[in-house]
Tab-separated table of C-alpha atoms and ligand atoms in Angstrom:
chain	number	residue	atom	x	y	z
A	150	MET	CA	-56.066	-55.148	-59.736
A	151	GLN	CA	-57.738	-52.517	-61.897
A	152	LEU	CA	-57.084	-48.953	-60.670
A	153	ARG	CA	-59.454	-46.016	-60.463
A	154	ARG	CA	-58.977	-42.380	-59.510
A	155	ILE	CA	-59.880	-40.471	-56.373
A	156	GLY	CA	-58.633	-36.909	-56.807
A	157	ASP	CA	-54.902	-37.165	-57.482
A	158	SER	CA	-54.646	-40.768	-56.194
A	159	GLN	CA	-54.882	-44.018	-58.133
A	160	VAL	CA	-56.539	-46.648	-55.936
A	161	SER	CA	-57.807	-50.200	-56.373
A	162	SER	CA	-61.238	-50.314	-58.025
A	163	ILE	CA	-62.514	-52.313	-55.016
A	164	GLY	CA	-61.964	-50.868	-51.547
A	165	LEU	CA	-62.327	-52.444	-48.108
A	166	GLY	CA	-65.069	-51.203	-45.772
A	167	GLY	CA	-63.924	-51.375	-42.175
A	168	MET	CA	-67.236	-51.151	-40.320
A	169	PRO	CA	-67.915	-54.911	-39.732
A	170	MET	CA	-64.614	-55.155	-37.849
A	171	SER	CA	-65.626	-52.611	-35.205
A	172	ILE	CA	-69.371	-52.576	-34.554
A	173	GLU	CA	-71.910	-55.152	-33.306
A	174	GLY	CA	-70.825	-58.730	-34.152
A	175	ARG	CA	-67.198	-57.771	-34.715
A	176	PRO	CA	-64.463	-60.419	-34.665
A	177	ASP	CA	-61.396	-60.458	-32.415
A	178	GLU	CA	-58.482	-58.216	-33.316
A	179	ALA	CA	-56.350	-60.998	-34.805
A	180	ARG	CA	-59.040	-61.871	-37.365
A	181	SER	CA	-59.559	-58.207	-38.215
A	182	VAL	CA	-55.847	-57.639	-38.792
A	183	ALA	CA	-55.753	-60.828	-40.922
A	184	THR	CA	-58.690	-59.471	-42.955
A	185	ILE	CA	-56.954	-56.139	-43.598
A	186	HIS	CA	-53.721	-57.933	-44.502
A	187	ALA	CA	-55.647	-60.217	-46.902
A	188	ALA	CA	-57.082	-57.108	-48.571
A	189	LEU	CA	-53.588	-55.639	-48.994
A	190	ASP	CA	-52.290	-58.974	-50.340
A	191	ALA	CA	-55.113	-58.898	-52.914
A	192	GLY	CA	-54.026	-55.437	-54.107
A	193	VAL	CA	-56.651	-53.368	-52.271
A	194	THR	CA	-55.287	-49.838	-51.750
A	195	LEU	CA	-58.420	-48.051	-50.502
A	196	ILE	CA	-59.633	-48.628	-46.948
A	197	ASP	CA	-62.773	-46.870	-45.756
A	198	THR	CA	-63.276	-46.140	-42.073
A	199	ALA	CA	-64.822	-43.572	-39.697
A	200	ASP	CA	-64.186	-42.378	-36.166
A	201	ALA	CA	-67.724	-43.601	-35.373
A	202	TYR	CA	-66.972	-47.247	-36.239
A	203	HIS	CA	-66.863	-48.482	-32.668
A	204	LEU	CA	-69.176	-50.192	-30.202
A	205	TYR	CA	-68.707	-48.653	-26.769
A	206	ALA	CA	-68.706	-44.963	-25.878
A	207	ASP	CA	-65.119	-45.046	-24.633
A	208	GLU	CA	-63.533	-46.486	-27.768
A	209	VAL	CA	-64.120	-43.788	-30.399
A	210	GLY	CA	-61.927	-44.509	-33.404
A	211	HIS	CA	-61.698	-48.282	-32.763
A	212	ASN	CA	-61.647	-48.979	-36.497
A	213	GLU	CA	-59.151	-46.224	-37.328
A	214	SER	CA	-56.759	-47.588	-34.680
A	215	LEU	CA	-57.221	-51.115	-36.010
A	216	ILE	CA	-56.372	-50.012	-39.541
A	217	ALA	CA	-53.333	-48.058	-38.341
A	218	LYS	CA	-52.129	-51.169	-36.489
A	219	ALA	CA	-52.727	-53.488	-39.462
A	220	LEU	CA	-50.843	-51.139	-41.795
A	221	ALA	CA	-47.941	-50.830	-39.348
A	222	THR	CA	-47.627	-54.623	-38.997
A	223	TYR	CA	-48.002	-55.459	-42.710
A	224	GLY	CA	-44.902	-56.962	-44.267
A	225	GLY	CA	-45.297	-55.311	-47.677
A	226	ASP	CA	-45.398	-51.817	-49.140
A	227	THR	CA	-48.286	-49.650	-47.906
A	228	SER	CA	-47.169	-46.369	-49.451
A	229	GLU	CA	-49.942	-46.467	-52.062
A	230	VAL	CA	-52.739	-47.163	-49.554
A	231	LEU	CA	-55.344	-44.440	-49.183
A	232	VAL	CA	-57.163	-44.475	-45.843
A	233	ALA	CA	-60.478	-42.658	-46.145
A	234	THR	CA	-62.047	-41.693	-42.845
A	235	LYS	CA	-65.073	-39.636	-41.849
A	236	GLY	CA	-66.317	-37.262	-39.189
A	237	GLY	CA	-69.734	-35.984	-38.175
A	238	HIS	CA	-71.346	-39.150	-36.753
A	239	LEU	CA	-71.120	-40.275	-33.114
A	240	ARG	CA	-72.020	-43.423	-31.249
A	241	PRO	CA	-72.996	-42.733	-27.644
A	242	GLY	CA	-72.687	-46.438	-26.807
A	243	ASP	CA	-76.362	-47.416	-26.656
A	244	GLY	CA	-76.409	-48.713	-30.229
A	245	SER	CA	-77.644	-45.425	-31.685
A	246	TRP	CA	-75.908	-43.128	-34.184
A	247	THR	CA	-76.073	-39.373	-33.525
A	248	GLN	CA	-74.699	-36.433	-35.478
A	249	ASP	CA	-72.677	-33.290	-34.992
A	250	GLY	CA	-71.854	-31.302	-38.115
A	251	SER	CA	-70.736	-28.151	-36.320
A	252	PRO	CA	-67.412	-26.748	-37.563
A	253	ALA	CA	-65.860	-26.845	-34.075
A	254	TYR	CA	-66.756	-30.515	-33.633
A	255	LEU	CA	-65.586	-31.531	-37.122
A	256	LYS	CA	-62.236	-29.820	-36.586
A	257	SER	CA	-61.640	-31.513	-33.241
A	258	ALA	CA	-62.774	-34.897	-34.626
A	259	CYS	CA	-60.343	-34.525	-37.529
A	260	GLU	CA	-57.464	-33.789	-35.140
A	261	ALA	CA	-58.295	-36.933	-33.165
A	262	SER	CA	-58.494	-39.066	-36.339
A	263	LEU	CA	-55.168	-37.670	-37.483
A	264	LYS	CA	-53.538	-38.774	-34.212
A	265	ARG	CA	-55.063	-42.261	-34.370
A	266	LEU	CA	-54.032	-42.772	-37.979
A	267	GLY	CA	-50.545	-41.493	-37.188
A	268	ALA	CA	-50.405	-39.576	-40.449
A	269	GLU	CA	-49.106	-36.111	-41.332
A	270	ALA	CA	-52.379	-35.456	-43.148
A	271	ILE	CA	-55.501	-37.581	-43.601
A	272	GLY	CA	-55.559	-38.994	-47.144
A	273	LEU	CA	-59.305	-38.534	-47.668
A	274	TYR	CA	-61.598	-36.960	-45.057
A	275	GLN	CA	-65.348	-37.297	-45.633
A	276	PHE	CA	-68.149	-35.364	-43.982
A	277	HIS	CA	-70.193	-38.364	-42.806
A	278	ARG	CA	-73.789	-37.108	-42.994
A	279	PRO	CA	-75.566	-33.736	-43.285
A	280	ASP	CA	-76.625	-32.547	-39.825
A	281	PRO	CA	-80.121	-30.983	-39.944
A	282	LYS	CA	-79.173	-28.730	-37.008
A	283	VAL	CA	-76.241	-27.144	-38.871
A	284	PRO	CA	-76.302	-25.331	-42.254
A	285	TYR	CA	-74.662	-27.637	-44.795
A	286	ALA	CA	-72.420	-24.794	-45.967
A	287	ASP	CA	-71.024	-24.418	-42.432
A	288	SER	CA	-70.125	-28.113	-42.144
A	289	VAL	CA	-68.557	-28.245	-45.597
A	290	GLY	CA	-66.833	-24.927	-44.845
A	291	ALA	CA	-65.049	-26.677	-41.972
A	292	ILE	CA	-63.881	-29.403	-44.358
A	293	ARG	CA	-62.604	-26.667	-46.710
A	294	ASP	CA	-60.653	-25.104	-43.810
A	295	LEU	CA	-59.091	-28.495	-42.982
A	296	LEU	CA	-58.054	-28.825	-46.618
A	297	ASP	CA	-56.592	-25.312	-46.699
A	298	GLU	CA	-54.712	-25.949	-43.435
A	299	GLY	CA	-53.209	-29.164	-44.857
A	300	LYS	CA	-54.776	-31.369	-42.146
A	301	ILE	CA	-56.422	-33.398	-44.893
A	302	ARG	CA	-55.090	-34.120	-48.372
A	303	MET	CA	-58.470	-34.657	-50.075
A	304	ALA	CA	-62.109	-33.942	-49.198
A	305	GLY	CA	-65.242	-36.046	-49.669
A	306	ILE	CA	-68.862	-36.104	-48.539
A	307	SER	CA	-71.295	-38.878	-47.725
A	308	ASN	CA	-75.072	-39.327	-47.727
A	309	ALA	CA	-75.514	-36.295	-49.962
A	310	ASN	CA	-78.156	-35.504	-52.595
A	311	PRO	CA	-77.358	-34.022	-56.037
A	312	ASP	CA	-77.831	-30.402	-54.847
A	313	GLN	CA	-75.565	-31.000	-51.858
A	314	ILE	CA	-72.902	-32.539	-54.128
A	315	ARG	CA	-72.872	-29.408	-56.314
A	316	GLU	CA	-72.976	-27.101	-53.274
A	317	ALA	CA	-70.108	-28.926	-51.564
A	318	ASN	CA	-68.026	-28.862	-54.734
A	319	ASP	CA	-68.605	-25.084	-55.046
A	320	ILE	CA	-67.715	-24.452	-51.387
A	321	LEU	CA	-64.573	-26.539	-51.812
A	322	GLY	CA	-63.635	-24.558	-54.919
A	323	GLY	CA	-63.997	-27.573	-57.236
A	324	ARG	CA	-61.918	-29.784	-54.921
A	325	LEU	CA	-64.595	-32.354	-53.967
A	326	VAL	CA	-63.076	-35.734	-54.881
A	327	SER	CA	-65.623	-38.294	-53.630
A	328	VAL	CA	-69.227	-38.968	-52.681
A	329	GLN	CA	-70.093	-42.005	-50.556
A	330	ASN	CA	-73.761	-43.023	-50.702
A	331	GLN	CA	-75.758	-46.181	-50.099
A	332	PHE	CA	-76.097	-48.210	-53.296
A	333	SER	CA	-76.859	-51.914	-53.732
A	334	PRO	CA	-79.212	-54.209	-55.674
A	335	ALA	CA	-81.908	-53.452	-53.076
A	336	PHE	CA	-81.124	-49.740	-52.768
A	337	ARG	CA	-80.783	-48.013	-56.119
A	338	SER	CA	-82.142	-44.562	-55.338
A	339	SER	CA	-78.625	-43.098	-55.439
A	340	GLU	CA	-78.555	-43.362	-59.270
A	341	PRO	CA	-79.003	-39.549	-59.620
A	342	GLU	CA	-76.005	-38.918	-57.335
A	343	LEU	CA	-73.966	-41.463	-59.299
A	344	GLN	CA	-74.842	-39.585	-62.506
A	345	VAL	CA	-73.808	-36.206	-61.039
A	346	CYS	CA	-70.484	-37.731	-59.958
A	347	ASP	CA	-70.002	-39.228	-63.409
A	348	GLN	CA	-70.619	-35.803	-65.016
A	349	LEU	CA	-68.262	-34.001	-62.629
A	350	GLY	CA	-65.557	-36.715	-62.609
A	351	ILE	CA	-65.951	-37.253	-58.838
A	352	ALA	CA	-65.448	-40.754	-57.393
A	353	PHE	CA	-68.681	-42.459	-56.260
A	354	LEU	CA	-68.209	-44.943	-53.395
A	355	PRO	CA	-71.273	-47.187	-52.920
A	356	TRP	CA	-71.695	-48.051	-49.223
A	357	SER	CA	-73.302	-51.329	-48.110
A	358	PRO	CA	-72.884	-52.439	-51.753
A	359	LEU	CA	-73.867	-56.024	-50.892
A	360	GLY	CA	-76.966	-54.978	-48.954
A	361	GLY	CA	-75.378	-54.419	-45.550
A	362	ILE	CA	-73.736	-56.622	-42.924
A	363	SER	CA	-76.768	-58.762	-42.077
A	364	ASN	CA	-78.060	-59.180	-45.665
A	365	ALA	CA	-74.849	-59.550	-47.685
A	366	GLY	CA	-74.602	-63.336	-47.293
A	367	ASP	CA	-78.090	-63.805	-48.770
A	368	LEU	CA	-77.589	-61.586	-51.808
A	369	GLY	CA	-78.108	-64.500	-54.221
A	370	SER	CA	-81.388	-65.614	-52.660
A	371	ARG	CA	-82.693	-62.058	-52.332
A	372	HIS	CA	-81.854	-61.163	-55.949
A	373	ALA	CA	-82.161	-64.236	-58.181
A	374	ALA	CA	-80.739	-62.548	-61.303
A	375	PHE	CA	-77.396	-62.086	-59.516
A	376	ALA	CA	-77.367	-65.805	-58.615
A	377	THR	CA	-78.101	-66.760	-62.232
A	378	VAL	CA	-75.215	-64.675	-63.622
A	379	ALA	CA	-72.961	-65.936	-60.815
A	380	GLN	CA	-73.719	-69.540	-61.710
A	381	ALA	CA	-72.880	-68.894	-65.370
A	382	HIS	CA	-69.435	-67.551	-64.392
A	383	GLY	CA	-68.809	-69.996	-61.524
A	384	VAL	CA	-68.367	-67.114	-59.038
A	385	SER	CA	-70.284	-65.732	-56.057
A	386	PRO	CA	-73.345	-63.460	-56.462
A	387	GLN	CA	-71.473	-60.910	-54.330
A	388	ARG	CA	-68.663	-60.795	-56.878
A	389	VAL	CA	-71.201	-60.324	-59.677
A	390	CYS	CA	-72.807	-57.477	-57.747
A	391	LEU	CA	-69.511	-55.605	-57.434
A	392	ALA	CA	-68.614	-56.205	-61.112
A	393	TRP	CA	-72.063	-54.878	-62.081
A	394	MET	CA	-71.393	-51.685	-60.102
A	395	LEU	CA	-67.936	-51.256	-61.622
A	396	ALA	CA	-69.513	-51.445	-65.088
A	397	LYS	CA	-71.848	-48.529	-64.320
A	398	SER	CA	-69.202	-45.810	-64.593
A	399	PRO	CA	-65.427	-45.415	-64.278
A	400	VAL	CA	-66.038	-43.200	-61.226
A	401	VAL	CA	-67.573	-46.082	-59.194
A	402	ILE	CA	-65.389	-47.649	-56.466
A	403	PRO	CA	-67.395	-50.021	-54.219
A	404	ILE	CA	-66.206	-50.492	-50.630
A	405	PRO	CA	-67.543	-53.906	-49.508
A	406	GLY	CA	-67.167	-54.489	-45.789
A	407	ALA	CA	-65.499	-57.625	-44.458
A	408	SER	CA	-64.598	-59.259	-41.187
A	409	ARG	CA	-63.091	-62.404	-42.749
A	410	PRO	CA	-60.149	-62.698	-45.159
A	411	GLU	CA	-62.200	-64.945	-47.524
A	412	SER	CA	-64.838	-62.245	-48.012
A	413	ILE	CA	-62.479	-59.505	-49.124
A	414	ARG	CA	-60.445	-61.913	-51.282
A	415	ASP	CA	-63.623	-62.910	-53.107
A	416	SER	CA	-64.799	-59.298	-53.441
A	417	ALA	CA	-61.423	-58.050	-54.679
A	418	ALA	CA	-61.594	-60.534	-57.553
A	419	ALA	CA	-64.634	-58.643	-58.923
A	420	THR	CA	-62.161	-56.313	-60.604
A	421	GLU	CA	-61.314	-59.166	-63.026
A	422	LEU	CA	-64.906	-60.233	-63.756
A	423	VAL	CA	-66.240	-58.977	-67.070
A	424	LEU	CA	-70.003	-59.136	-67.574
A	425	SER	CA	-71.685	-59.046	-70.979
A	426	ALA	CA	-74.024	-56.209	-71.980
A	427	GLU	CA	-76.947	-58.673	-71.782
A	428	GLU	CA	-75.990	-59.726	-68.259
A	429	ILE	CA	-75.675	-56.109	-67.127
A	430	ALA	CA	-79.066	-55.317	-68.657
A	431	SER	CA	-80.634	-58.275	-66.821
A	432	LEU	CA	-79.165	-57.092	-63.502
A	433	ASP	CA	-80.254	-53.495	-64.149
A	434	ALA	CA	-83.785	-54.690	-64.865
A	435	THR	CA	-84.169	-56.905	-61.789
A	436	SER	CA	-85.305	-55.625	-58.407
B	15	LIG	N1	-71.106	-43.484	-45.240
B	15	LIG	C1	-71.980	-44.167	-44.543
B	15	LIG	O1	-72.928	-43.615	-43.980
B	15	LIG	C2	-71.800	-45.642	-44.438
B	15	LIG	C3	-72.822	-46.449	-43.910
B	15	LIG	C4	-72.611	-47.832	-43.854
B	15	LIG	C5	-71.418	-48.368	-44.317
B	15	LIG	N2	-70.426	-47.554	-44.798
B	15	LIG	C6	-69.141	-48.104	-45.313
B	15	LIG	O2	-69.431	-49.011	-46.344
B	15	LIG	C7	-68.802	-50.256	-46.052
B	15	LIG	C8	-69.594	-51.397	-46.640
B	15	LIG	O3	-70.884	-51.469	-46.076
B	15	LIG	P1	-71.304	-52.602	-45.029
B	15	LIG	O4	-70.102	-53.180	-44.419
B	15	LIG	O5	-72.328	-51.964	-44.174
B	15	LIG	O6	-72.114	-53.640	-45.909
B	15	LIG	P2	-71.765	-54.594	-47.154
B	15	LIG	O7	-70.450	-54.251	-47.726
B	15	LIG	O8	-72.942	-54.560	-48.053
B	15	LIG	O9	-71.729	-56.014	-46.450
B	15	LIG	C9	-70.701	-56.348	-45.572
B	15	LIG	C10	-70.713	-57.837	-45.329
B	15	LIG	O10	-70.581	-58.496	-46.561
B	15	LIG	C11	-69.918	-59.724	-46.360
B	15	LIG	N3	-69.139	-59.953	-47.583
B	15	LIG	C12	-68.213	-59.137	-48.122
B	15	LIG	N4	-67.735	-59.636	-49.266
B	15	LIG	C13	-68.369	-60.829	-49.448
B	15	LIG	C14	-68.310	-61.822	-50.450
B	15	LIG	N5	-67.503	-61.664	-51.519
B	15	LIG	N6	-69.098	-62.910	-50.320
B	15	LIG	C15	-69.940	-63.045	-49.260
B	15	LIG	N7	-70.049	-62.120	-48.264
B	15	LIG	C16	-69.267	-61.032	-48.372
B	15	LIG	C17	-68.995	-59.525	-45.173
B	15	LIG	O11	-69.052	-60.710	-44.398
B	15	LIG	P3	-67.965	-61.093	-43.286
B	15	LIG	O12	-68.168	-60.067	-42.202
B	15	LIG	O13	-68.356	-62.465	-42.883
B	15	LIG	O14	-66.613	-60.968	-43.900
B	15	LIG	C18	-69.531	-58.282	-44.502
B	15	LIG	O15	-69.935	-58.449	-43.163
B	15	LIG	C19	-68.730	-50.267	-44.537
B	15	LIG	O16	-67.855	-51.243	-44.052
B	15	LIG	C20	-68.330	-48.863	-44.269
B	15	LIG	O17	-66.937	-48.698	-44.502
B	15	LIG	C21	-70.617	-46.215	-44.868
């Protein structure tokens, strides 16, 4: 598995997104644990989660607890695994997603995540989404405090624009290590954020890289150019999509979600797929 850098950590160039294992349509726990173990077997050492990846109001942190359990029951070495969680989003249990970016909330959410993950410090803590009710500097200031207090080892942000990336990095005193934004064949408007990350040497984690849970299976029929390149290599269009992202910049680390071992095994193999300049140009040009 090719490695890439997040702050002072070397992680697999393909991460595992935990969301499909905890929200609507999720599998039973045994299949989720098998999926996480399959990712670890394939050399994946970055797992993305959030306290808000749960279904019902009374099970905040469902996905964090699942990941903690899967890591604890894995037979191999997990010392190099970086668990990246987030705070600032909430799910009241009616299917909606709400926000709270207040410093007091973020600090209490981080404490709760820390307990669920059973770690001394959270490896990477990401501010999930700017809250329009709270000045961005206040929310990021809380993340800086958590970093200074040693509750979190590294700090990231998500759903940020280029100005917010620069502002967050300034507030954190140059210690911003990652930006997680939506990026996929159908959603390319995060190119400017990717470029800022590339310039600053900050990891860029595309979320819903395959188009999201309900669209990922149809990637090849939605985007014919990906199916064409996939056919030429005898691999899946999803694998081509991830290899295309990896080729964009050394700071890119996609985090495809999975709820089945086969999905993450196939995605992890994207790290070995080399596309030609012509193929990359054809995928860049397609919509
Ligand atoms: N920061 C944010 O605001 C934010 C928002 C959304 C998501 N995220 C993060 O980003 C991660 C990824 O996004 P996502 O899960 O929404 O969407 P996604 O990665 O675009 O799609 C996930 C779906 O892709 C399928 N899949 C994965 N690899 C495949 C392969 N090689 N071939 C065929 N199908 C494959 C999986 O199917 P199976 O379920 O059948 O395995 C899974 O349900 C999330 O899990 C979460 O960690 C962050």
